[in-house]
PDB file of C-alpha atoms in Angstrom:
ATOM      1  CA  UNK A   1      74.687   9.765 -34.905  1.00 38.00           C
ATOM      2  CA  UNK A   2      73.135  12.482 -36.780  1.00 40.00           C
ATOM      3  CA  UNK A   3      72.826  15.731 -34.166  1.00 38.00           C
ATOM      4  CA  UNK A   4      69.374  16.025 -34.683  1.00 39.00           C
ATOM      5  CA  UNK A   5      68.564  13.054 -33.462  1.00 62.00           C
ATOM      6  CA  UNK A   6      70.481  13.420 -29.726  1.00 77.00           C
ATOM      7  CA  UNK A   7      68.719  15.180 -26.441  1.00 88.00           C
ATOM      8  CA  UNK A   8      70.649  17.871 -24.613  1.00 92.00           C
ATOM      9  CA  UNK A   9      69.613  19.323 -21.724  1.00 97.00           C
ATOM     10  CA  UNK A  10      67.106  18.874 -18.571  1.00 98.00           C
ATOM     11  CA  UNK A  11      65.263  15.532 -18.501  1.00 98.00           C
ATOM     12  CA  UNK A  12      63.071  14.219 -15.880  1.00 98.00           C
ATOM     13  CA  UNK A  13      63.386  10.919 -14.526  1.00 98.00           C
ATOM     14  CA  UNK A  14      59.582   9.908 -14.374  1.00 98.00           C
ATOM     15  CA  UNK A  15      57.687   9.113 -12.349  1.00 98.00           C
ATOM     16  CA  UNK A  16      54.820   6.085 -13.350  1.00 98.00           C
ATOM     17  CA  UNK A  17      51.259   6.734 -12.177  1.00 98.00           C
ATOM     18  CA  UNK A  18      49.652   3.883 -10.930  1.00 98.00           C
ATOM     19  CA  UNK A  19      46.456   3.670  -9.457  1.00 95.00           C
ATOM     20  CA  UNK A  20      43.585   1.229  -7.643  1.00 84.00           C
ATOM     21  CA  UNK A  21      44.294  -1.680  -5.362  1.00 77.00           C
ATOM     22  CA  UNK A  22      46.177  -3.779  -7.829  1.00 78.00           C
ATOM     23  CA  UNK A  23      48.351  -0.664  -8.476  1.00 89.00           C
ATOM     24  CA  UNK A  24      47.999  -1.254 -11.784  1.00 96.00           C
ATOM     25  CA  UNK A  25      49.634   1.511 -14.247  1.00 97.00           C
ATOM     26  CA  UNK A  26      47.107   4.485 -14.605  1.00 98.00           C
ATOM     27  CA  UNK A  27      47.272   5.383 -18.393  1.00 97.00           C
ATOM     28  CA  UNK A  28      45.566   9.427 -17.315  1.00 97.00           C
ATOM     29  CA  UNK A  29      48.158  10.021 -14.827  1.00 98.00           C
ATOM     30  CA  UNK A  30      51.351   9.499 -17.054  1.00 98.00           C
ATOM     31  CA  UNK A  31      48.960  12.214 -19.358  1.00 98.00           C
ATOM     32  CA  UNK A  32      49.136  14.246 -16.362  1.00 98.00           C
ATOM     33  CA  UNK A  33      52.421  14.130 -15.642  1.00 98.00           C
ATOM     34  CA  UNK A  34      53.628  14.475 -19.035  1.00 98.00           C
ATOM     35  CA  UNK A  35      51.880  17.435 -19.285  1.00 98.00           C
ATOM     36  CA  UNK A  36      53.422  19.260 -15.599  1.00 98.00           C
ATOM     37  CA  UNK A  37      57.252  18.177 -18.361  1.00 98.00           C
ATOM     38  CA  UNK A  38      56.090  20.149 -20.987  1.00 97.00           C
ATOM     39  CA  UNK A  39      54.484  23.187 -19.076  1.00 97.00           C
ATOM     40  CA  UNK A  40      57.368  23.309 -16.624  1.00 97.00           C
ATOM     41  CA  UNK A  41      60.497  23.728 -19.834  1.00 96.00           C
ATOM     42  CA  UNK A  42      62.023  19.862 -19.408  1.00 98.00           C
ATOM     43  CA  UNK A  43      63.630  19.004 -23.014  1.00 97.00           C
ATOM     44  CA  UNK A  44      62.541  15.612 -21.967  1.00 97.00           C
ATOM     45  CA  UNK A  45      61.906  12.742 -19.724  1.00 98.00           C
ATOM     46  CA  UNK A  46      63.318   9.309 -19.268  1.00 98.00           C
ATOM     47  CA  UNK A  47      60.330   6.949 -18.804  1.00 98.00           C
ATOM     48  CA  UNK A  48      60.658   3.467 -17.052  1.00 98.00           C
ATOM     49  CA  UNK A  49      63.672   4.329 -15.022  1.00 98.00           C
ATOM     50  CA  UNK A  50      64.516   3.950 -11.600  1.00 97.00           C
ATOM     51  CA  UNK A  51      62.169   6.543 -10.333  1.00 98.00           C
ATOM     52  CA  UNK A  52      59.787   5.352 -12.259  1.00 98.00           C
ATOM     53  CA  UNK A  53      59.966   1.842 -10.755  1.00 98.00           C
ATOM     54  CA  UNK A  54      60.576  -0.193 -14.582  1.00 97.00           C
ATOM     55  CA  UNK A  55      62.178  -3.230 -13.521  1.00 97.00           C
ATOM     56  CA  UNK A  56      58.804  -3.835 -11.335  1.00 97.00           C
ATOM     57  CA  UNK A  57      56.229  -3.753 -14.489  1.00 98.00           C
ATOM     58  CA  UNK A  58      55.802  -6.964 -16.635  1.00 98.00           C
ATOM     59  CA  UNK A  59      56.784  -6.541 -20.279  1.00 98.00           C
ATOM     60  CA  UNK A  60      53.202  -5.693 -21.480  1.00 98.00           C
ATOM     61  CA  UNK A  61      52.645  -3.214 -19.231  1.00 98.00           C
ATOM     62  CA  UNK A  62      56.324  -1.878 -19.975  1.00 98.00           C
ATOM     63  CA  UNK A  63      55.543  -1.609 -23.474  1.00 98.00           C
ATOM     64  CA  UNK A  64      51.692  -0.306 -22.317  1.00 98.00           C
ATOM     65  CA  UNK A  65      53.397   2.262 -20.874  1.00 98.00           C
ATOM     66  CA  UNK A  66      56.459   3.475 -23.349  1.00 98.00           C
ATOM     67  CA  UNK A  67      53.268   3.719 -25.852  1.00 98.00           C
ATOM     68  CA  UNK A  68      51.744   6.622 -23.309  1.00 98.00           C
ATOM     69  CA  UNK A  69      54.685   8.207 -22.555  1.00 98.00           C
ATOM     70  CA  UNK A  70      54.981   8.645 -26.132  1.00 98.00           C
ATOM     71  CA  UNK A  71      52.028   9.591 -27.357  1.00 97.00           C
ATOM     72  CA  UNK A  72      50.965  12.071 -24.577  1.00 97.00           C
ATOM     73  CA  UNK A  73      54.390  13.794 -25.308  1.00 96.00           C
ATOM     74  CA  UNK A  74      53.226  14.827 -28.409  1.00 90.00           C
ATOM     75  CA  UNK A  75      56.583  15.157 -30.052  1.00 85.00           C
ATOM     76  CA  UNK A  76      56.278  17.589 -27.398  1.00 94.00           C
ATOM     77  CA  UNK A  77      59.043  16.098 -25.076  1.00 95.00           C
ATOM     78  CA  UNK A  78      61.844  13.716 -26.264  1.00 95.00           C
ATOM     79  CA  UNK A  79      60.374  10.336 -24.156  1.00 98.00           C
ATOM     80  CA  UNK A  80      63.903   7.726 -23.903  1.00 98.00           C
ATOM     81  CA  UNK A  81      62.848   4.438 -22.702  1.00 98.00           C
ATOM     82  CA  UNK A  82      64.783   2.415 -20.198  1.00 98.00           C
ATOM     83  CA  UNK A  83      65.095  -1.097 -21.782  1.00 98.00           C
ATOM     84  CA  UNK A  84      66.866  -2.855 -19.011  1.00 98.00           C
ATOM     85  CA  UNK A  85      65.834  -6.484 -17.422  1.00 98.00           C
ATOM     86  CA  UNK A  86      66.957  -9.402 -16.367  1.00 97.00           C
ATOM     87  CA  UNK A  87      67.470 -11.455 -19.232  1.00 98.00           C
ATOM     88  CA  UNK A  88      69.235 -10.177 -22.978  1.00 98.00           C
ATOM     89  CA  UNK A  89      66.194 -11.786 -24.956  1.00 98.00           C
ATOM     90  CA  UNK A  90      63.299  -9.239 -22.452  1.00 98.00           C
ATOM     91  CA  UNK A  91      65.868  -5.684 -22.960  1.00 98.00           C
ATOM     92  CA  UNK A  92      66.391  -6.545 -26.359  1.00 98.00           C
ATOM     93  CA  UNK A  93      62.373  -7.395 -26.952  1.00 98.00           C
ATOM     94  CA  UNK A  94      61.259  -3.975 -25.066  1.00 98.00           C
ATOM     95  CA  UNK A  95      64.191  -2.242 -27.400  1.00 98.00           C
ATOM     96  CA  UNK A  96      62.866  -3.222 -30.528  1.00 98.00           C
ATOM     97  CA  UNK A  97      59.029  -2.021 -28.790  1.00 98.00           C
ATOM     98  CA  UNK A  98      60.109   1.140 -28.177  1.00 98.00           C
ATOM     99  CA  UNK A  99      62.421   2.271 -31.527  1.00 98.00           C
ATOM    100  CA  UNK A 100      58.765   1.069 -32.948  1.00 97.00           C
ATOM    101  CA  UNK A 101      56.466   3.062 -30.945  1.00 96.00           C
ATOM    102  CA  UNK A 102      58.210   6.152 -31.284  1.00 96.00           C
ATOM    103  CA  UNK A 103      60.527   6.629 -28.565  1.00 97.00           C
ATOM    104  CA  UNK A 104      63.220   9.480 -28.666  1.00 97.00           C
ATOM    105  CA  UNK A 105      66.205   7.231 -27.389  1.00 98.00           C
ATOM    106  CA  UNK A 106      66.561   3.462 -25.388  1.00 98.00           C
ATOM    107  CA  UNK A 107      68.134   3.617 -22.449  1.00 98.00           C
ATOM    108  CA  UNK A 108      69.623   0.617 -20.334  1.00 98.00           C
ATOM    109  CA  UNK A 109      71.392  -0.183 -17.078  1.00 98.00           C
ATOM    110  CA  UNK A 110      72.982  -3.873 -17.730  1.00 97.00           C
ATOM    111  CA  UNK A 111      71.236  -7.194 -15.044  1.00 97.00           C
ATOM    112  CA  UNK A 112      71.463  -7.124 -11.718  1.00 94.00           C
ATOM    113  CA  UNK A 113      72.160  -9.903  -9.548  1.00 93.00           C
ATOM    114  CA  UNK A 114      75.504 -11.226 -11.750  1.00 94.00           C
ATOM    115  CA  UNK A 115      77.993 -10.118 -11.416  1.00 92.00           C
ATOM    116  CA  UNK A 116      77.896 -10.438 -15.083  1.00 96.00           C
ATOM    117  CA  UNK A 117      82.230  -9.562 -16.959  1.00 97.00           C
ATOM    118  CA  UNK A 118      82.959  -7.299 -19.200  1.00 98.00           C
ATOM    119  CA  UNK A 119      82.441  -9.171 -22.195  1.00 98.00           C
ATOM    120  CA  UNK A 120      79.355 -10.573 -21.132  1.00 98.00           C
ATOM    121  CA  UNK A 121      78.196  -6.974 -20.035  1.00 98.00           C
ATOM    122  CA  UNK A 122      79.118  -5.822 -23.695  1.00 98.00           C
ATOM    123  CA  UNK A 123      77.072  -8.514 -25.230  1.00 98.00           C
ATOM    124  CA  UNK A 124      74.338  -7.330 -23.350  1.00 98.00           C
ATOM    125  CA  UNK A 125      73.923  -3.928 -24.310  1.00 98.00           C
ATOM    126  CA  UNK A 126      75.578  -4.646 -28.266  1.00 98.00           C
ATOM    127  CA  UNK A 127      72.458  -6.792 -28.392  1.00 98.00           C
ATOM    128  CA  UNK A 128      70.072  -4.029 -26.660  1.00 98.00           C
ATOM    129  CA  UNK A 129      71.999  -1.710 -28.981  1.00 98.00           C
ATOM    130  CA  UNK A 130      71.125  -3.198 -32.244  1.00 98.00           C
ATOM    131  CA  UNK A 131      67.275  -3.637 -31.229  1.00 98.00           C
ATOM    132  CA  UNK A 132      66.567  -0.698 -31.546  1.00 98.00           C
ATOM    133  CA  UNK A 133      69.099   1.237 -34.024  1.00 98.00           C
ATOM    134  CA  UNK A 134      69.514   3.129 -35.492  1.00 97.00           C
ATOM    135  CA  UNK A 135      67.454   4.960 -32.579  1.00 97.00           C
ATOM    136  CA  UNK A 136      69.845   6.331 -30.204  1.00 98.00           C
ATOM    137  CA  UNK A 137      70.780   3.928 -27.349  1.00 98.00           C
ATOM    138  CA  UNK A 138      72.467   5.186 -23.862  1.00 98.00           C
ATOM    139  CA  UNK A 139      74.192   3.034 -21.830  1.00 98.00           C
ATOM    140  CA  UNK A 140      72.269   3.474 -17.850  1.00 98.00           C
ATOM    141  CA  UNK A 141      74.872   3.175 -15.424  1.00 98.00           C
ATOM    142  CA  UNK A 142      74.094   3.548 -11.576  1.00 97.00           C
ATOM    143  CA  UNK A 143      76.688   1.183 -10.591  1.00 95.00           C
ATOM    144  CA  UNK A 144      74.398   1.096  -6.415  1.00 94.00           C
ATOM    145  CA  UNK A 145      71.803  -0.793  -8.381  1.00 93.00           C
ATOM    146  CA  UNK A 146      72.954  -2.568 -10.845  1.00 95.00           C
ATOM    147  CA  UNK A 147      75.942  -4.124  -7.998  1.00 94.00           C
ATOM    148  CA  UNK A 148      78.683  -3.149 -10.291  1.00 95.00           C
ATOM    149  CA  UNK A 149      80.010  -0.455 -12.921  1.00 97.00           C
ATOM    150  CA  UNK A 150      79.919  -0.625 -16.601  1.00 98.00           C
ATOM    151  CA  UNK A 151      83.802  -0.847 -17.818  1.00 98.00           C
ATOM    152  CA  UNK A 152      85.156   2.007 -19.873  1.00 98.00           C
ATOM    153  CA  UNK A 153      86.539  -0.455 -22.338  1.00 98.00           C
ATOM    154  CA  UNK A 154      83.027  -2.186 -22.456  1.00 98.00           C
ATOM    155  CA  UNK A 155      82.021   1.919 -23.392  1.00 98.00           C
ATOM    156  CA  UNK A 156      84.811   2.421 -25.371  1.00 98.00           C
ATOM    157  CA  UNK A 157      83.664  -1.533 -27.067  1.00 98.00           C
ATOM    158  CA  UNK A 158      80.238  -0.244 -27.766  1.00 98.00           C
ATOM    159  CA  UNK A 159      81.672   2.282 -29.447  1.00 97.00           C
ATOM    160  CA  UNK A 160      83.279   0.187 -32.402  1.00 98.00           C
ATOM    161  CA  UNK A 161      79.757  -1.941 -32.679  1.00 98.00           C
ATOM    162  CA  UNK A 162      77.191  -0.190 -31.807  1.00 98.00           C
ATOM    163  CA  UNK A 163      77.059   3.210 -34.183  1.00 97.00           C
ATOM    164  CA  UNK A 164      73.764   4.311 -32.641  1.00 97.00           C
ATOM    165  CA  UNK A 165      75.407   4.928 -28.971  1.00 98.00           C
ATOM    166  CA  UNK A 166      74.105   8.458 -28.284  1.00 98.00           C
ATOM    167  CA  UNK A 167      76.057   8.354 -24.980  1.00 98.00           C
ATOM    168  CA  UNK A 168      74.955   7.471 -21.031  1.00 98.00           C
ATOM    169  CA  UNK A 169      73.186   8.579 -18.470  1.00 98.00           C
ATOM    170  CA  UNK A 170      75.812   8.343 -14.948  1.00 98.00           C
ATOM    171  CA  UNK A 171      74.038   7.491 -11.653  1.00 97.00           C
ATOM    172  CA  UNK A 172      77.146   7.410  -9.810  1.00 97.00           C
ATOM    173  CA  UNK A 173      78.222  10.104  -7.335  1.00 96.00           C
ATOM    174  CA  UNK A 174      80.555  11.287  -6.363  1.00 97.00           C
ATOM    175  CA  UNK A 175      82.662  12.738  -8.915  1.00 98.00           C
ATOM    176  CA  UNK A 176      85.570  10.684  -9.233  1.00 97.00           C
ATOM    177  CA  UNK A 177      83.072   7.884 -10.214  1.00 97.00           C
ATOM    178  CA  UNK A 178      81.884   9.818 -12.713  1.00 98.00           C
ATOM    179  CA  UNK A 179      84.398  11.314 -14.916  1.00 98.00           C
ATOM    180  CA  UNK A 180      85.836   8.519 -16.562  1.00 98.00           C
ATOM    181  CA  UNK A 181      82.428   8.002 -18.314  1.00 98.00           C
ATOM    182  CA  UNK A 182      82.350  12.120 -19.804  1.00 98.00           C
ATOM    183  CA  UNK A 183      83.944  10.520 -22.938  1.00 97.00           C
ATOM    184  CA  UNK A 184      84.530  12.660 -25.517  1.00 96.00           C
ATOM    185  CA  UNK A 185      81.871  12.375 -28.609  1.00 96.00           C
ATOM    186  CA  UNK A 186      78.624  10.467 -26.033  1.00 98.00           C
ATOM    187  CA  UNK A 187      76.346  12.871 -24.534  1.00 98.00           C
ATOM    188  CA  UNK A 188      76.777  12.149 -20.893  1.00 98.00           C
ATOM    189  CA  UNK A 189      73.281  13.081 -19.004  1.00 98.00           C
ATOM    190  CA  UNK A 190      74.395  13.443 -14.968  1.00 98.00           C
ATOM    191  CA  UNK A 191      72.418  11.984 -12.269  1.00 98.00           C
ATOM    192  CA  UNK A 192      73.118  13.032  -8.618  1.00 98.00           C
ATOM    193  CA  UNK A 193      71.850  16.714  -8.613  1.00 98.00           C
ATOM    194  CA  UNK A 194      75.252  18.063  -7.205  1.00 98.00           C
ATOM    195  CA  UNK A 195      76.865  17.160  -9.376  1.00 98.00           C
ATOM    196  CA  UNK A 196      75.437  19.177 -12.305  1.00 98.00           C
ATOM    197  CA  UNK A 197      78.270  21.933 -12.380  1.00 98.00           C
ATOM    198  CA  UNK A 198      80.684  19.675 -12.300  1.00 98.00           C
ATOM    199  CA  UNK A 199      80.271  17.026 -15.172  1.00 98.00           C
ATOM    200  CA  UNK A 200      78.562  20.360 -17.387  1.00 98.00           C
ATOM    201  CA  UNK A 201      82.336  21.784 -16.756  1.00 98.00           C
ATOM    202  CA  UNK A 202      83.733  18.049 -18.115  1.00 98.00           C
ATOM    203  CA  UNK A 203      80.995  18.288 -21.153  1.00 97.00           C
ATOM    204  CA  UNK A 204      78.354  16.305 -19.573  1.00 98.00           C
ATOM    205  CA  UNK A 205      75.068  16.816 -22.361  1.00 98.00           C
ATOM    206  CA  UNK A 206      72.977  17.822 -19.218  1.00 98.00           C
ATOM    207  CA  UNK A 207      71.129  15.778 -16.245  1.00 98.00           C
ATOM    208  CA  UNK A 208      68.690  13.456 -16.139  1.00 98.00           C
ATOM    209  CA  UNK A 209      67.050  14.320 -12.799  1.00 98.00           C
ATOM    210  CA  UNK A 210      64.842  12.080 -10.516  1.00 98.00           C
ATOM    211  CA  UNK A 211      63.952  15.452  -8.476  1.00 98.00           C
ATOM    212  CA  UNK A 212      63.023  16.638 -11.609  1.00 98.00           C
ATOM    213  CA  UNK A 213      60.245  14.052 -11.489  1.00 98.00           C
ATOM    214  CA  UNK A 214      57.919  16.896  -8.946  1.00 98.00           C
ATOM    215  CA  UNK A 215      60.570  20.095  -8.790  1.00 97.00           C
ATOM    216  CA  UNK A 216      61.987  20.245 -12.328  1.00 97.00           C
ATOM    217  CA  UNK A 217      62.587  23.986 -12.233  1.00 96.00           C
ATOM    218  CA  UNK A 218      65.290  23.070  -9.788  1.00 97.00           C
ATOM    219  CA  UNK A 219      67.458  20.724 -12.521  1.00 98.00           C
ATOM    220  CA  UNK A 220      66.343  22.854 -15.358  1.00 97.00           C
ATOM    221  CA  UNK A 221      67.565  26.037 -13.314  1.00 97.00           C
ATOM    222  CA  UNK A 222      71.146  23.945 -12.303  1.00 98.00           C
ATOM    223  CA  UNK A 223      71.871  22.953 -16.278  1.00 98.00           C
ATOM    224  CA  UNK A 224      70.800  26.216 -17.418  1.00 97.00           C
ATOM    225  CA  UNK A 225      72.925  28.147 -14.895  1.00 97.00           C
ATOM    226  CA  UNK A 226      75.512  25.536 -14.456  1.00 97.00           C
ATOM    227  CA  UNK A 227      76.125  27.293 -11.514  1.00 98.00           C
ATOM    228  CA  UNK A 228      77.312  25.710  -8.549  1.00 98.00           C
ATOM    229  CA  UNK A 229      74.878  27.483  -6.121  1.00 97.00           C
ATOM    230  CA  UNK A 230      72.302  26.192  -8.522  1.00 97.00           C
ATOM    231  CA  UNK A 231      73.867  22.214  -7.729  1.00 98.00           C
ATOM    232  CA  UNK A 232      74.093  22.052  -3.940  1.00 97.00           C
ATOM    233  CA  UNK A 233      70.165  24.464  -3.358  1.00 96.00           C
ATOM    234  CA  UNK A 234      69.163  21.243  -5.963  1.00 97.00           C
ATOM    235  CA  UNK A 235      71.382  17.821  -3.807  1.00 97.00           C
ATOM    236  CA  UNK A 236      70.178  19.745  -0.823  1.00 96.00           C
ATOM    237  CA  UNK A 237      66.533  19.856  -1.752  1.00 96.00           C
ATOM    238  CA  UNK A 238      66.885  15.955  -2.755  1.00 97.00           C
ATOM    239  CA  UNK A 239      68.446  15.457   0.696  1.00 96.00           C
ATOM    240  CA  UNK A 240      65.132  16.446   2.524  1.00 95.00           C
ATOM    241  CA  UNK A 241      63.308  14.318   0.024  1.00 96.00           C
ATOM    242  CA  UNK A 242      65.062  11.557   0.343  1.00 96.00           C
ATOM    243  CA  UNK A 243      64.399   9.888   3.948  1.00 96.00           C
ATOM    244  CA  UNK A 244      60.513   9.440   2.362  1.00 98.00           C
ATOM    245  CA  UNK A 245      59.885   6.743   0.224  1.00 98.00           C
ATOM    246  CA  UNK A 246      62.115   8.357  -2.705  1.00 98.00           C
ATOM    247  CA  UNK A 247      58.415   7.174  -5.490  1.00 98.00           C
ATOM    248  CA  UNK A 248      55.958   7.441  -3.078  1.00 97.00           C
ATOM    249  CA  UNK A 249      56.702  10.933  -2.051  1.00 98.00           C
ATOM    250  CA  UNK A 250      57.576  12.681  -5.161  1.00 98.00           C
ATOM    251  CA  UNK A 251      54.146  11.019  -6.278  1.00 98.00           C
ATOM    252  CA  UNK A 252      52.522  12.815  -3.265  1.00 97.00           C
ATOM    253  CA  UNK A 253      54.800  15.976  -4.272  1.00 97.00           C
ATOM    254  CA  UNK A 254      52.907  16.305  -8.112  1.00 97.00           C
ATOM    255  CA  UNK A 255      49.608  15.610  -5.897  1.00 96.00           C
ATOM    256  CA  UNK A 256      50.252  19.040  -4.730  1.00 94.00           C
ATOM    257  CA  UNK A 257      51.180  20.698  -6.847  1.00 95.00           C
ATOM    258  CA  UNK A 258      47.899  20.355  -8.846  1.00 96.00           C
ATOM    259  CA  UNK A 259      49.323  16.811 -10.863  1.00 97.00           C
ATOM    260  CA  UNK A 260      46.342  14.329 -11.183  1.00 97.00           C
ATOM    261  CA  UNK A 261      47.790  10.806  -9.760  1.00 97.00           C
ATOM    262  CA  UNK A 262      47.443   8.696  -6.649  1.00 97.00           C
ATOM    263  CA  UNK A 263      50.888   7.843  -4.410  1.00 96.00           C
ATOM    264  CA  UNK A 264      50.622   4.402  -4.919  1.00 96.00           C
ATOM    265  CA  UNK A 265      54.012   2.446  -6.379  1.00 97.00           C
ATOM    266  CA  UNK A 266      54.366  -0.648  -7.065  1.00 96.00           C
ATOM    267  CA  UNK A 267      55.108  -3.841  -4.652  1.00 95.00           C
ATOM    268  CA  UNK A 268      57.839  -4.132  -2.748  1.00 95.00           C
ATOM    269  CA  UNK A 269      58.636  -0.009  -2.840  1.00 96.00           C
ATOM    270  CA  UNK A 270      56.440   1.219  -0.091  1.00 96.00           C
ATOM    271  CA  UNK A 271      53.513   3.555  -0.256  1.00 96.00           C
ATOM    272  CA  UNK A 272      54.298   7.051   2.015  1.00 97.00           C
ATOM    273  CA  UNK A 273      52.307   6.414   5.808  1.00 97.00           C
ATOM    274  CA  UNK A 274      49.727   9.063   6.753  1.00 97.00           C
ATOM    275  CA  UNK A 275      52.113   9.759   8.995  1.00 98.00           C
ATOM    276  CA  UNK A 276      54.937  10.459   5.823  1.00 98.00           C
ATOM    277  CA  UNK A 277      52.369  12.179   4.262  1.00 97.00           C
ATOM    278  CA  UNK A 278      52.123  14.702   6.956  1.00 96.00           C
ATOM    279  CA  UNK A 279      55.251  15.357   7.473  1.00 96.00           C
ATOM    280  CA  UNK A 280      55.680  15.398   3.684  1.00 96.00           C
ATOM    281  CA  UNK A 281      52.468  18.141   3.472  1.00 95.00           C
ATOM    282  CA  UNK A 282      54.642  20.483   6.344  1.00 94.00           C
ATOM    283  CA  UNK A 283      57.793  20.087   4.539  1.00 93.00           C
ATOM    284  CA  UNK A 284      56.073  21.654   1.176  1.00 93.00           C
ATOM    285  CA  UNK A 285      54.053  23.915   3.011  1.00 92.00           C
ATOM    286  CA  UNK A 286      56.467  25.321   4.969  1.00 90.00           C
ATOM    287  CA  UNK A 287      56.588  28.957   4.392  1.00 86.00           C
ATOM    288  CA  UNK A 288      60.287  29.185   5.186  1.00 84.00           C
ATOM    289  CA  UNK A 289      61.007  26.360   3.496  1.00 84.00           C
ATOM    290  CA  UNK A 290      62.831  25.827   0.007  1.00 83.00           C
ATOM    291  CA  UNK A 291      60.431  23.711  -1.808  1.00 88.00           C
ATOM    292  CA  UNK A 292      57.793  25.846  -0.259  1.00 84.00           C
ATOM    293  CA  UNK A 293      59.512  29.134  -2.028  1.00 78.00           C
ATOM    294  CA  UNK A 294      59.961  27.034  -5.474  1.00 79.00           C
ATOM    295  CA  UNK A 295      55.792  26.083  -6.044  1.00 78.00           C
ATOM    296  CA  UNK A 296      55.017  29.588  -5.475  1.00 72.00           C
ATOM    297  CA  UNK A 297      57.812  30.056  -8.099  1.00 65.00           C
ATOM    298  CA  UNK A 298      59.756  32.685  -5.799  1.00 48.00           C
ATOM    299  CA  UNK A 299      63.633  31.051  -5.366  1.00 45.00           C
ATOM    300  CA  UNK A 300      63.987  30.059  -9.948  1.00 42.00           C
ATOM    301  CA  UNK A 301      64.638  33.361 -11.895  1.00 39.00           C
TER     302      UNK A 301
END
């Protein structure tokens, strides 16, 4: 893997803006959030991951959204497209499309539901990696979502069979669950904001953060300063948002920051109720709170 193809630093796990009663993908909204991310100073984005609701969209919608993210980025940001799907066939199709339409990388979480063994996981990930080769390929490790952890020996086997394996996004916690994946020669991105400092101390390449989808300054600060205090602050703010429907809450905060999108999400995810909107608005506008201070530009620097 050549160095100029590899992304490091802070990536937002981007939201996917939706609009209308049917919750169709909002191309203008994608452009608006990508502009916001570029202006915030992020190094890249992960499109259509967990925060981006990717697995809830049809293959056609995922291809359309991936193209919009790449086009909107205009090479200002690296765009890694999450292509994990329930079947190997669909995963390969999405990975091949991302590679042929200008993405900077492909990430894949193994399929949920079936308790796949190491051989099945390797075959699935190896097929996805070859479908997008020579584009950088990232294993998306998130055991609470896939239902199982990717065995370390599967990652090591991929290193021998998939030359474009660039690294992993590891969203597990606590740090003891993350540490085994911090393998020399692979770019590992931390998903849990509170673990960023520990990850960087152990060789991580950066973070791919859901919090950064709406409050990127906090994750950027955690990565660039690499201090326990900055990671703890990001985790603390994340914990104030987690009780709300997460994807909708992030979109609501982006609205509050002037990004022209709706807070709609794809069912069965829930959109904020009016009561929740009122509570979240009070949280982000609380002059004594960290979120209001951040938006005012007072706490990061």
